[in-house]
PDB file of C-alpha atoms in Angstrom:
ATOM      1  CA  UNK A   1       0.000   0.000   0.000  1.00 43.00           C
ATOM      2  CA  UNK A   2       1.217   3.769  -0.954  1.00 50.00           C
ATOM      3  CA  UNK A   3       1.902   5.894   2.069  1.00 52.00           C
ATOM      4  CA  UNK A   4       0.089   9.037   0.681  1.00 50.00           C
ATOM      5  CA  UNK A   5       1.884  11.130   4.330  1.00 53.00           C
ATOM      6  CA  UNK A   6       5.369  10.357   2.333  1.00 58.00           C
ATOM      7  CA  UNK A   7       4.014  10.965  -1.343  1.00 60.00           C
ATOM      8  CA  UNK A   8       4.561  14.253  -3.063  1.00 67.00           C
ATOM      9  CA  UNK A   9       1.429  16.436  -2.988  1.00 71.00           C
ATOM     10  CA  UNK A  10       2.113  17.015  -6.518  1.00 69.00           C
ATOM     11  CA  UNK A  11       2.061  13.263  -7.616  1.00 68.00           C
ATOM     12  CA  UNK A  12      -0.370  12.179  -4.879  1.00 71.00           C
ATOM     13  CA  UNK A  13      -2.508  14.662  -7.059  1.00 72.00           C
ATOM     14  CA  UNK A  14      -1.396  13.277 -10.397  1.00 69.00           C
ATOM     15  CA  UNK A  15      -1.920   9.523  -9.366  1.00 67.00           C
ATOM     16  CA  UNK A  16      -5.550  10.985  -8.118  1.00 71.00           C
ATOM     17  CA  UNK A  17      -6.440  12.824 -11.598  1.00 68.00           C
ATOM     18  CA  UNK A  18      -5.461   9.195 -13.611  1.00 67.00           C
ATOM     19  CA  UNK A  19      -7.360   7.515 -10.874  1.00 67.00           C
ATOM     20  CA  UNK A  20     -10.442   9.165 -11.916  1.00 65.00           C
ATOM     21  CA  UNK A  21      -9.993   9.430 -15.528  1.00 58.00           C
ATOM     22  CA  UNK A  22     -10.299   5.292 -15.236  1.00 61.00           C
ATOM     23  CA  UNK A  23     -13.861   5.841 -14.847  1.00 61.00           C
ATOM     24  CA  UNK A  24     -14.399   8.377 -17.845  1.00 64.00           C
ATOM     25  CA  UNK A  25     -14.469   7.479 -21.344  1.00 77.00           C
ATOM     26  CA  UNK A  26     -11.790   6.792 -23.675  1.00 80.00           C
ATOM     27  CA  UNK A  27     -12.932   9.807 -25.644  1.00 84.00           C
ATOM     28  CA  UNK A  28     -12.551  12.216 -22.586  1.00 85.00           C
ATOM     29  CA  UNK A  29      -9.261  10.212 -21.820  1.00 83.00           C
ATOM     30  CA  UNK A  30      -7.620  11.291 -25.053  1.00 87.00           C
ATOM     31  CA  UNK A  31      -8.912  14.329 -26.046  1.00 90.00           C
ATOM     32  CA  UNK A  32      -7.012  15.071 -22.291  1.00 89.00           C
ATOM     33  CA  UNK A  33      -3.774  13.422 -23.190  1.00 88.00           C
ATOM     34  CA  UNK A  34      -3.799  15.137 -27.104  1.00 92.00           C
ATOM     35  CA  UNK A  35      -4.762  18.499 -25.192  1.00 93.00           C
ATOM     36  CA  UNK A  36      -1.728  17.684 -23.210  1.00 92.00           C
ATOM     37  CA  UNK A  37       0.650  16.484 -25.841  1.00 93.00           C
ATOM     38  CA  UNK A  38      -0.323  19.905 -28.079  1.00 94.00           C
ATOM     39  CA  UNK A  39       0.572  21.949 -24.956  1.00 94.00           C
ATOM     40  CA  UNK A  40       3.594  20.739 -24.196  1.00 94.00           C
ATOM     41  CA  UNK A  41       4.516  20.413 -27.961  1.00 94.00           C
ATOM     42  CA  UNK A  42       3.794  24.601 -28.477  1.00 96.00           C
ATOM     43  CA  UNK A  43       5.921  24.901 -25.566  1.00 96.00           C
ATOM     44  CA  UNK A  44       8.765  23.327 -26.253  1.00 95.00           C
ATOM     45  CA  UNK A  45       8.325  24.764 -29.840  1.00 97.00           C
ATOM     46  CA  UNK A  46       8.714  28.483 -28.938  1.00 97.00           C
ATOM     47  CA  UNK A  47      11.384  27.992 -26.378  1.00 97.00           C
ATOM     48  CA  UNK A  48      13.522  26.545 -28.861  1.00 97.00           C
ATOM     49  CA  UNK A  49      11.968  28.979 -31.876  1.00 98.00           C
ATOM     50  CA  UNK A  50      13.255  31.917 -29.324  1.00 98.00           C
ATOM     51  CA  UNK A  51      16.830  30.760 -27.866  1.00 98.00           C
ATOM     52  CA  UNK A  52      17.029  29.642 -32.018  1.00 98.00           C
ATOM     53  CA  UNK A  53      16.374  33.590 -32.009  1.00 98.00           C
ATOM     54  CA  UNK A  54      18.212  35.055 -29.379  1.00 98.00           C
ATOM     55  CA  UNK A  55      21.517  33.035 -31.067  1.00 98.00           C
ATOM     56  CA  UNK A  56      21.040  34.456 -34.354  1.00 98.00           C
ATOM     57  CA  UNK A  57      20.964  38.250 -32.480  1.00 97.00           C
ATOM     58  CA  UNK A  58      24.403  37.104 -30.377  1.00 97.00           C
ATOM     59  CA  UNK A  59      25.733  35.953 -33.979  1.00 97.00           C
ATOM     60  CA  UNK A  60      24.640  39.534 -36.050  1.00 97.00           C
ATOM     61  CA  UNK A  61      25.691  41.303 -32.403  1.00 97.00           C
ATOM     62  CA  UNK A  62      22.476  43.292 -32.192  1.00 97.00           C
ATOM     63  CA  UNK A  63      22.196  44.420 -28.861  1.00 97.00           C
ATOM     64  CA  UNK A  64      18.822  45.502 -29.342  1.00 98.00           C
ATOM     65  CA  UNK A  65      17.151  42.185 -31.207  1.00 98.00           C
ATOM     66  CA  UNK A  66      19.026  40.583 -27.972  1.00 98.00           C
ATOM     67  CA  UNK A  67      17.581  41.946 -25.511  1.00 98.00           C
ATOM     68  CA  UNK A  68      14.171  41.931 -27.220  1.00 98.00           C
ATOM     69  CA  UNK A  69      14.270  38.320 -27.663  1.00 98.00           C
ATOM     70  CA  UNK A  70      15.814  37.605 -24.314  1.00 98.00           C
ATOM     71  CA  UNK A  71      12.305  39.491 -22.851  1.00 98.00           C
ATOM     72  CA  UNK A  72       9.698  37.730 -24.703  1.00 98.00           C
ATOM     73  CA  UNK A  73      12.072  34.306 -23.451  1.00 98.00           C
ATOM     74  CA  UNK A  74      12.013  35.278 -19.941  1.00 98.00           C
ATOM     75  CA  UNK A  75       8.204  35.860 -20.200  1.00 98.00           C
ATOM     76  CA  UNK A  76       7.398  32.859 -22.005  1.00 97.00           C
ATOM     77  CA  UNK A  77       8.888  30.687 -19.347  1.00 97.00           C
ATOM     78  CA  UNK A  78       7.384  32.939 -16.539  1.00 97.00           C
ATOM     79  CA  UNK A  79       4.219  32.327 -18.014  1.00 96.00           C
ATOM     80  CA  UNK A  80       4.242  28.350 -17.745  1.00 95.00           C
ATOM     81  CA  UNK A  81       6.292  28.701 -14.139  1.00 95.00           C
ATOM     82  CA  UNK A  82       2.549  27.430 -12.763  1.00 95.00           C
ATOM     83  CA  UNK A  83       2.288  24.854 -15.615  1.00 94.00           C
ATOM     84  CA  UNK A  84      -0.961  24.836 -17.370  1.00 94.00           C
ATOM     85  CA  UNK A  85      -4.423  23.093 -16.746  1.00 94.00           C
ATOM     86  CA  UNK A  86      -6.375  21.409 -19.264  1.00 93.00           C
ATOM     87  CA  UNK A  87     -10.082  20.117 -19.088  1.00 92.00           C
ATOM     88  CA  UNK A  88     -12.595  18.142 -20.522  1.00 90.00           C
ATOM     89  CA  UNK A  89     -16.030  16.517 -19.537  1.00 87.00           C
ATOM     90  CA  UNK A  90     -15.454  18.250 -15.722  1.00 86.00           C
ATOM     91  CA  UNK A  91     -11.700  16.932 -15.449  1.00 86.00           C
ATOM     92  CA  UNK A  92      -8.811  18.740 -15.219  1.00 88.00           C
ATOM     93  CA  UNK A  93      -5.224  17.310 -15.757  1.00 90.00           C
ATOM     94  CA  UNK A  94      -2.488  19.711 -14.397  1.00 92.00           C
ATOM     95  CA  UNK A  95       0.576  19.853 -16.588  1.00 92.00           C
ATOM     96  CA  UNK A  96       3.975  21.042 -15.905  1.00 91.00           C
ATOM     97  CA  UNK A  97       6.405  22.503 -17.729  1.00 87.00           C
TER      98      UNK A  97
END
């Protein structure tokens, strides 16, 4: 048996979320998990789209496209710090980034 006093919070809450989606439908199950795989795809597709960027500004030295790019990086990550919640059918699957 799990000892949920020693368990993350985080994963206790995870393990809870695919716990319940066992009792949904398959459709609800993976329009969740595409939802999920499309965030974290867009995600991982501007970070690298901007560092991609901010290397092309270090390699023409232009200090201003730098720092530009550097900003819009900065807030891009700051704006997934929480990770992102998806839902469908009344469940919610917390991702992380």
């Amino acid at each position: 048996m799990i000892n949920d006093f020693a368990m993350d919070p985080t994963v206790r809450r995870q393990l809870h979320v695919i716990k319940s989606l066992q009792s949904r439908s398959d459709d609800t199950v993976q329009s969740l998990y595409a939802q999920a795989i499309l965030e974290y795809s867009i995600y991982q597709f501007k970070k690298t789209k901007l560092i991609e960027m901010i290397d092309d500004a270090l390699k023409e030295k232009n200090e201003a496209k730098f720092y530009e790019i550097t900003t819009e990086y900065k807030q891009w990550i700051e704006s997934h710090k929480k990770g992102k919640t998806v839902k469908e059918d009344g469940f919610e699957l917390h991702l992380q980034f």
